[in-house]
Coordinates of C-alpha atoms and ligand atoms in Angstrom, one line a residue:
M731 CA 0.0 0.0 0.0
L732 CA 1.2 3.5 -0.8
I733 CA -0.3 6.5 0.8
Y734 CA 0.8 9.6 -0.7
T735 CA 0.3 12.7 1.8
D736 CA 2.9 15.1 0.6
N737 CA 0.7 17.2 -1.9
A738 CA 2.5 20.3 -0.8
A739 CA 5.6 19.0 -2.3
T740 CA 3.8 18.1 -5.6
T741 CA 0.7 16.4 -6.8
R742 CA -0.4 13.8 -9.2
V743 CA -1.3 14.9 -12.7
S744 CA -5.1 14.8 -13.1
K745 CA -6.8 13.2 -16.0
T746 CA -8.1 16.5 -17.0
A747 CA -4.6 17.9 -17.1
L748 CA -3.3 15.1 -19.1
D749 CA -6.0 15.2 -21.6
A750 CA -5.5 18.8 -22.1
M751 CA -1.8 18.4 -22.8
L752 CA -1.7 15.4 -25.0
P753 CA -2.9 16.7 -28.3
Y754 CA 0.2 19.2 -28.0
L755 CA 2.6 16.5 -27.8
T756 CA 1.3 14.5 -30.7
E757 CA -0.6 16.2 -33.3
Q758 CA -0.7 20.0 -32.4
Y759 CA 3.1 20.4 -32.3
G760 CA 3.4 23.7 -34.2
N761 CA 5.5 26.5 -32.7
P762 CA 3.2 29.2 -31.4
S763 CA 5.4 32.0 -32.9
S764 CA 5.1 30.5 -36.6
L765 CA 2.8 32.2 -39.0
Y766 CA 1.0 29.3 -40.7
G767 CA -2.6 28.4 -39.8
F768 CA -1.2 25.0 -38.2
A769 CA 0.7 26.9 -35.6
R770 CA -1.6 29.9 -35.3
K771 CA -4.2 27.4 -33.8
V772 CA -1.8 26.6 -31.1
S773 CA -1.0 30.1 -30.4
E774 CA -4.8 30.7 -30.1
D775 CA -4.9 27.9 -27.5
V776 CA -2.2 29.2 -25.6
E777 CA -4.2 32.6 -25.4
W778 CA -7.2 30.7 -24.2
A779 CA -5.0 29.3 -21.4
R780 CA -4.0 32.8 -20.5
E781 CA -7.6 34.0 -20.4
T782 CA -8.5 30.9 -18.2
V783 CA -5.7 31.7 -15.7
A784 CA -6.6 35.3 -15.7
G785 CA -10.3 34.4 -15.0
C786 CA -9.3 32.0 -12.1
L787 CA -7.5 34.8 -10.5
G788 CA -9.9 37.4 -11.0
A789 CA -7.4 39.5 -13.4
N790 CA -8.7 42.0 -15.7
Y791 CA -6.6 41.2 -18.6
A792 CA -5.3 38.0 -20.0
R793 CA -2.0 39.9 -20.9
E794 CA -1.3 40.3 -17.2
I795 CA -0.5 36.5 -17.1
L796 CA 3.1 35.5 -18.0
F797 CA 3.8 31.8 -18.4
T798 CA 7.1 30.7 -16.7
S799 CA 8.8 27.3 -16.0
C800 CA 8.0 27.1 -12.5
G801 CA 6.9 28.8 -9.2
S802 CA 10.7 29.4 -8.3
E803 CA 11.1 31.3 -11.6
S804 CA 8.0 33.4 -11.0
D805 CA 9.3 34.4 -7.6
N806 CA 12.8 35.2 -9.0
Q807 CA 11.5 37.3 -11.7
A808 CA 9.0 39.3 -9.7
L809 CA 11.5 40.2 -7.0
N810 CA 14.5 40.9 -9.3
S811 CA 12.4 43.0 -11.5
C812 CA 10.9 44.9 -8.6
A813 CA 14.1 45.7 -7.1
Q814 CA 16.0 46.7 -10.3
L815 CA 13.0 49.1 -11.1
G816 CA 12.8 50.4 -7.7
A817 CA 16.6 50.9 -7.6
R818 CA 16.0 53.3 -10.8
Q819 CA 13.8 55.5 -8.5
G820 CA 16.2 55.4 -5.6
K821 CA 14.1 52.8 -3.9
K822 CA 16.3 49.9 -2.6
H823 CA 14.3 48.6 0.4
L824 CA 12.3 45.2 0.1
I825 CA 10.1 43.7 2.8
S826 CA 9.1 39.9 3.2
T827 CA 8.8 37.5 6.0
K828 CA 10.9 35.1 7.6
F829 CA 9.2 32.0 6.7
E830 CA 8.9 32.4 2.9
H831 CA 10.0 29.7 0.5
H832 CA 13.6 29.7 -0.3
A833 CA 12.9 30.7 -3.9
V834 CA 11.9 34.2 -2.3
L835 CA 14.5 34.0 0.6
H836 CA 17.5 33.2 -1.4
T837 CA 16.7 35.8 -4.0
L838 CA 16.4 38.4 -1.4
R839 CA 19.7 37.3 0.1
K840 CA 21.2 37.7 -3.3
L841 CA 19.7 41.3 -3.6
E842 CA 21.2 42.2 -0.4
K843 CA 24.6 41.3 -1.6
E844 CA 24.1 43.6 -4.6
G845 CA 23.3 46.4 -2.2
F846 CA 19.5 46.2 -1.5
E847 CA 18.3 46.4 2.1
V848 CA 15.9 43.8 3.2
T849 CA 13.6 43.6 6.2
L850 CA 12.2 40.1 7.0
L851 CA 9.1 40.3 9.1
D852 CA 8.7 38.2 12.1
V853 CA 5.9 35.6 12.0
H854 CA 3.8 35.1 15.3
D855 CA 3.5 31.7 16.8
D856 CA 0.1 31.1 15.1
G857 CA 1.9 31.1 11.7
V858 CA 0.4 34.5 10.7
V859 CA 2.1 37.9 10.0
R860 CA 0.7 40.9 11.5
I861 CA -0.4 43.9 9.5
E862 CA 0.9 46.2 12.2
D863 CA 4.4 44.8 11.8
L864 CA 4.3 45.4 8.1
A865 CA 2.8 49.0 8.5
A866 CA 5.9 49.8 10.9
A867 CA 8.5 48.4 8.5
I868 CA 7.3 50.2 5.3
R869 CA 9.6 53.2 4.5
E870 CA 9.8 56.0 1.9
D871 CA 12.4 53.9 -0.1
T872 CA 10.5 50.7 0.0
C873 CA 10.0 49.3 -3.4
C874 CA 8.4 45.9 -2.8
V875 CA 6.5 43.9 -0.3
S876 CA 6.4 40.1 -0.8
V877 CA 4.3 38.0 1.6
M878 CA 3.2 34.6 0.9
F879 CA -0.4 33.7 0.5
A880 CA -0.2 30.4 2.3
N881 CA 2.8 28.7 3.9
N882 CA 4.0 25.5 2.4
E883 CA 5.1 23.8 5.6
I884 CA 2.4 24.8 8.1
G885 CA -0.5 25.7 5.7
T886 CA -1.2 29.2 7.4
I887 CA -2.8 31.8 5.2
Q888 CA -1.8 35.4 5.6
P889 CA -4.0 38.6 5.6
I890 CA -3.4 39.1 1.9
A891 CA -6.3 41.5 1.3
E892 CA -5.1 43.8 4.2
I893 CA -1.5 43.7 3.0
G894 CA -2.7 44.7 -0.4
A895 CA -4.8 47.6 0.7
L896 CA -1.8 48.9 2.8
C897 CA 0.7 48.6 0.0
R898 CA -1.7 50.3 -2.5
E899 CA -2.2 53.1 0.2
K900 CA 1.6 53.4 0.5
G901 CA 2.4 53.1 -3.4
V902 CA 4.4 49.8 -2.8
V903 CA 4.3 47.0 -5.2
F904 CA 2.8 44.0 -3.7
H905 CA 4.0 40.4 -4.6
T906 CA 2.6 37.3 -3.1
D907 CA 3.9 33.7 -3.6
A908 CA 0.6 32.0 -4.1
V909 CA 2.2 28.7 -5.1
Q910 CA 0.3 26.9 -2.1
A911 CA -3.0 28.8 -2.6
A912 CA -3.6 28.7 -6.3
G913 CA -6.4 26.2 -7.0
H914 CA -6.8 25.7 -3.2
L915 CA -8.0 29.0 -2.0
P916 CA -10.0 31.9 -3.5
I917 CA -7.9 34.5 -5.1
D918 CA -8.9 37.8 -6.4
V919 CA -6.1 39.8 -7.6
E920 CA -8.3 43.0 -7.9
K921 CA -10.2 42.8 -4.5
M922 CA -7.1 41.9 -2.8
N923 CA -4.9 44.6 -4.4
I924 CA -2.2 42.1 -5.4
D925 CA 0.4 43.4 -8.1
M926 CA 2.3 40.2 -8.6
L927 CA 1.5 36.7 -7.9
S928 CA 3.4 33.5 -8.5
L929 CA 1.9 30.0 -8.9
S930 CA 3.1 26.8 -10.2
G931 CA 1.2 24.1 -12.1
H932 CA 2.4 20.9 -10.2
K933 CA 0.9 22.0 -6.9
F934 CA -2.6 21.5 -8.5
H935 CA -2.4 18.6 -10.6
A936 CA -0.7 19.9 -13.6
P937 CA 2.8 18.5 -14.5
K938 CA 6.0 19.9 -13.1
G939 CA 7.9 22.4 -15.1
V940 CA 5.3 25.1 -15.8
G941 CA 4.1 28.0 -13.7
A942 CA 2.8 31.5 -14.1
L943 CA 3.4 35.1 -12.9
Y944 CA 0.6 37.5 -12.8
V945 CA 1.8 41.1 -13.2
R946 CA -0.9 43.9 -13.0
K947 CA -1.1 46.2 -16.0
G948 CA 0.9 49.3 -15.7
I949 CA 3.6 47.6 -13.5
P950 CA 6.9 47.3 -15.5
L951 CA 8.5 44.0 -15.6
M952 CA 12.1 43.1 -16.5
S953 CA 13.0 40.2 -18.6
F954 CA 15.8 37.7 -17.5
I955 CA 16.0 35.2 -20.3
E956 CA 17.0 37.0 -23.4
G957 CA 16.1 35.6 -26.9
G958 CA 12.8 35.8 -28.8
A959 CA 9.7 38.0 -28.3
Q960 CA 7.6 35.4 -26.5
E961 CA 5.5 36.3 -23.6
R962 CA 5.5 39.9 -24.8
G963 CA 9.3 40.0 -24.7
K964 CA 9.3 39.3 -20.9
R965 CA 10.4 35.8 -21.0
A966 CA 12.1 34.4 -24.1
G967 CA 11.9 30.8 -25.0
T968 CA 9.4 28.7 -27.0
E969 CA 6.4 28.2 -24.9
N970 CA 5.8 24.9 -23.1
V971 CA 2.6 24.6 -24.8
A972 CA 1.6 21.1 -23.3
G973 CA 2.4 22.2 -19.9
I974 CA 0.5 25.7 -20.3
M975 CA -2.6 24.0 -21.5
A976 CA -2.4 21.4 -18.8
L977 CA -1.8 24.2 -16.1
A978 CA -4.9 26.2 -17.3
A979 CA -7.2 23.1 -17.4
A980 CA -6.0 22.0 -14.0
L981 CA -6.4 25.5 -12.5
K982 CA -9.8 25.8 -13.9
E983 CA -10.9 22.3 -12.6
S984 CA -9.5 23.1 -9.2
C985 CA -11.3 26.3 -9.1
D986 CA -14.6 25.0 -10.4
H987 CA -14.5 22.2 -7.6
M988 CA -12.7 24.4 -5.0
E989 CA -15.6 24.4 -2.2
A990 CA -16.3 20.7 -2.4
D991 CA -12.7 19.8 -2.4
A992 CA -12.0 22.0 0.5
V993 CA -14.9 20.4 2.6
K994 CA -13.4 17.0 1.8
V995 CA -9.8 17.6 2.3
T996 CA -10.4 19.7 5.4
A997 CA -12.4 16.8 7.0
M998 CA -9.4 14.7 6.4
R999 CA -7.0 17.1 7.7
D1000 CA -9.0 17.8 11.0
R1001 CA -9.3 14.0 11.5
L1002 CA -5.4 13.9 11.4
I1003 CA -5.0 16.7 13.8
A1004 CA -7.7 15.4 16.3
G1005 CA -5.9 11.9 16.3
L1006 CA -2.2 12.9 16.2
T1007 CA -2.5 15.6 19.0
Q1008 CA -3.5 12.9 21.2
I1009 CA -0.1 11.6 21.2
P1010 CA 1.7 12.9 24.4
H1011 CA 4.0 15.8 24.0
S1012 CA 2.9 16.5 20.6
R1013 CA 1.8 20.0 19.0
M1014 CA 0.0 21.2 16.1
N1015 CA 2.0 24.2 14.3
G1016 CA 0.1 26.8 12.8
N1017 CA -3.5 27.5 13.7
M1018 CA -7.0 25.9 13.2
E1019 CA -8.6 29.0 11.5
H1020 CA -6.6 30.5 8.8
H1021 CA -5.1 27.4 6.8
V1022 CA -5.4 25.8 3.7
P1023 CA -7.5 22.7 3.5
G1024 CA -4.9 19.9 3.3
T1025 CA -1.6 20.8 5.1
V1026 CA -1.0 19.7 8.8
N1027 CA 2.3 20.1 10.6
L1028 CA 3.0 18.6 13.9
C1029 CA 5.9 18.4 16.3
F1030 CA 6.6 15.2 18.5
E1031 CA 9.0 15.8 21.2
G1032 CA 12.0 13.5 21.6
V1033 CA 11.7 12.2 18.0
S1034 CA 13.8 12.9 15.0
G1035 CA 11.7 13.9 12.0
E1036 CA 14.2 12.4 9.7
E1037 CA 13.9 9.1 11.4
L1038 CA 10.3 9.3 11.5
L1039 CA 9.9 9.8 7.8
L1040 CA 12.2 6.8 7.2
L1041 CA 10.0 4.5 9.4
L1042 CA 6.7 6.0 7.8
D1043 CA 8.2 5.2 4.3
R1044 CA 8.6 1.6 5.4
E1045 CA 5.0 1.6 6.2
G1046 CA 4.2 3.1 2.7
I1047 CA 3.4 6.5 3.9
C1048 CA 4.9 9.4 1.9
A1049 CA 5.1 12.5 4.2
S1050 CA 7.6 15.3 4.9
S1051 CA 9.5 16.9 7.7
G1052 CA 9.3 20.3 6.3
S1053 CA 9.5 21.3 2.7
A1054 CA 10.8 18.9 0.1
C1055 CA 13.4 21.8 -1.1
A1056 CA 14.8 21.8 2.7
S1057 CA 15.1 18.1 3.2
G1058 CA 18.5 16.7 2.7
S1059 CA 19.8 19.6 5.0
L1060 CA 20.1 18.6 8.8
D1061 CA 18.9 22.1 10.0
P1062 CA 15.6 22.3 11.5
S1063 CA 13.0 24.2 9.4
H1064 CA 13.4 27.8 9.1
V1065 CA 9.6 28.1 9.0
L1066 CA 9.1 26.4 12.4
L1067 CA 12.2 28.6 13.9
A1068 CA 10.5 31.6 12.7
L1069 CA 7.2 30.7 14.7
G1070 CA 9.5 30.6 17.7
I1071 CA 9.5 26.9 18.1
P1072 CA 12.6 25.7 20.1
R1073 CA 15.1 23.9 17.9
E1074 CA 15.0 20.6 19.8
L1075 CA 11.2 20.4 19.1
A1076 CA 11.4 21.7 15.5
Y1077 CA 13.7 18.7 14.9
G1078 CA 10.8 16.4 15.5
S1079 CA 8.4 17.9 12.8
L1080 CA 6.1 16.1 10.6
R1081 CA 4.1 17.6 7.5
L1082 CA 1.3 15.6 6.1
S1083 CA -0.4 17.3 3.1
V1084 CA -3.5 15.5 1.9
G1085 CA -5.5 16.2 -1.3
E1086 CA -8.5 15.2 -3.2
Y1087 CA -7.2 11.9 -4.1
N1088 CA -6.9 10.8 -0.5
T1089 CA -9.3 8.9 1.5
M1090 CA -10.4 8.6 5.0
D1091 CA -9.3 5.1 5.2
E1092 CA -5.8 6.3 4.4
V1093 CA -6.2 8.9 7.1
D1094 CA -7.3 6.1 9.5
H1095 CA -4.3 4.0 8.6
I1096 CA -1.9 7.0 9.2
L1097 CA -3.6 7.5 12.5
A1098 CA -2.9 3.8 13.5
V1099 CA 0.8 3.9 12.3
V1100 CA 2.1 7.3 13.4
P1101 CA 1.4 6.8 17.3
K1102 CA 3.4 3.2 17.0
V1103 CA 6.3 4.8 15.1
V1104 CA 6.7 7.8 17.6
A1105 CA 6.6 5.3 20.5
T1106 CA 9.3 3.1 18.7
L1107 CA 11.4 6.1 18.3
R1108 CA 11.0 7.6 21.6
A1109 CA 11.9 4.2 23.3
Q1110 CA 15.3 4.6 21.4
S1111 CA 15.9 8.2 22.2
P1112 CA 18.4 9.4 24.9
I1113 CA 16.6 12.7 24.8
W1114 CA 13.3 11.3 25.4
K1115 CA 14.7 9.2 28.5
K1116 CA 16.1 12.6 30.0
L1117 CA 12.7 14.2 29.3
E1118 CA 10.8 11.3 31.2
A1119 CA 13.3 11.3 33.9
G1120 CA 12.7 14.9 34.6
E1121 CA 16.2 15.9 33.8
R1122 CA 14.9 18.1 31.0
P1123 CA 11.7 20.0 31.0
H1124 CA 9.1 19.1 28.4
L1125 CA 8.7 21.7 25.6
C1126 CA 5.2 20.6 24.8
Ligands
PLP2007 C1 6.6 24.5 -4.3 C2 6.8 26.0 -4.0 C3 7.5 26.9 -4.7 C4 8.4 26.4 -5.8 O1 7.5 26.0 -6.9 P1 8.2 25.2 -8.1 O2 7.3 25.1 -9.3 O3 8.6 23.8 -7.3 O4 9.5 26.0 -8.5 C5 7.6 28.2 -4.3 N1 6.9 28.7 -3.2 C6 6.1 27.8 -2.6 C7 5.2 28.5 -1.5 C8 6.0 26.4 -2.9 O5 5.1 25.7 -1.9

């Protein structure tokens, strides 16, 4: 039995997405930039995809959507472009948060080395950024605010509409990494005053290797891949037509079924939380109110998250200790540390992210396996022995 509960890392390609892409891998192989009818049809289909994505995001114009190769590329282009254009106006200060994805954090670190100033806002222990903290951080020379829509490790949703309103009032460009939100949460770039938004197909059942960047009309965008005039000259390279068609079809399907899927997926998540927090000295990270439907993150004291994953893998359960991008490093998750969770506790983290393809039976299986595995690991743990002997205080 294989139970896949790592949907925040990537998702299975849906039948809808596969069906949408197949014609462009077989008969419809024309290059959208070519002028003959055979290829023009493909170009028109890409424009349908652009309109569809714009529609799902509440964007006014299809031309505000740029197709990229992934969420990371979208984040990189948004921040680099915003910074370079800000610098031209003497604005070299950017604001973001401590718990962003590394596609944002590493880009900001690079910009810092290039002479930009970056303020990273603290995240409160509920996994939510406070608007007052942002208001206090905005300066005359702030060119860009980037706050993720929903966090990829703990699933918490940020006050995006409030942040958008504040940035609009202050005349600062607002970018959001909505990779965990697109297809899972309602997004309206107009109502929420979002200026730039990143998303990635493989987080909502399109294939890997295709993403999009929304850029509000009137906001200049710099190109970082030079070459042909594709994507209005903002991103050279022959379009990944099959991927783009799949992304649009998958996003539309996710948005059409959003409410029903959210009810189903939230029920599974809540059952996981109710069951797993009964394990002694465990805690759920984040909060119960503002979260994406499927993601739950827990810490178990006296347990190594890495070892926990290995034992779960032996039981056929695919999970994560944080984000897939951070695994492989032995440092505890920067997200959990940003929440103020002590290092010792952050080492014992587990992220389960369920999706529409999971079932309650799988949830029940996880609820049967995890407590056993935690008990096994604790029985072998020197730290746990100290905790039980009262030589160290319990942290949760
Ligand atoms: C997965 C993810 C990314 C990166 O997207 P890719 O398409 O894998 O490059 C960026 N931000 C968040 C929040 C993510 O979850």
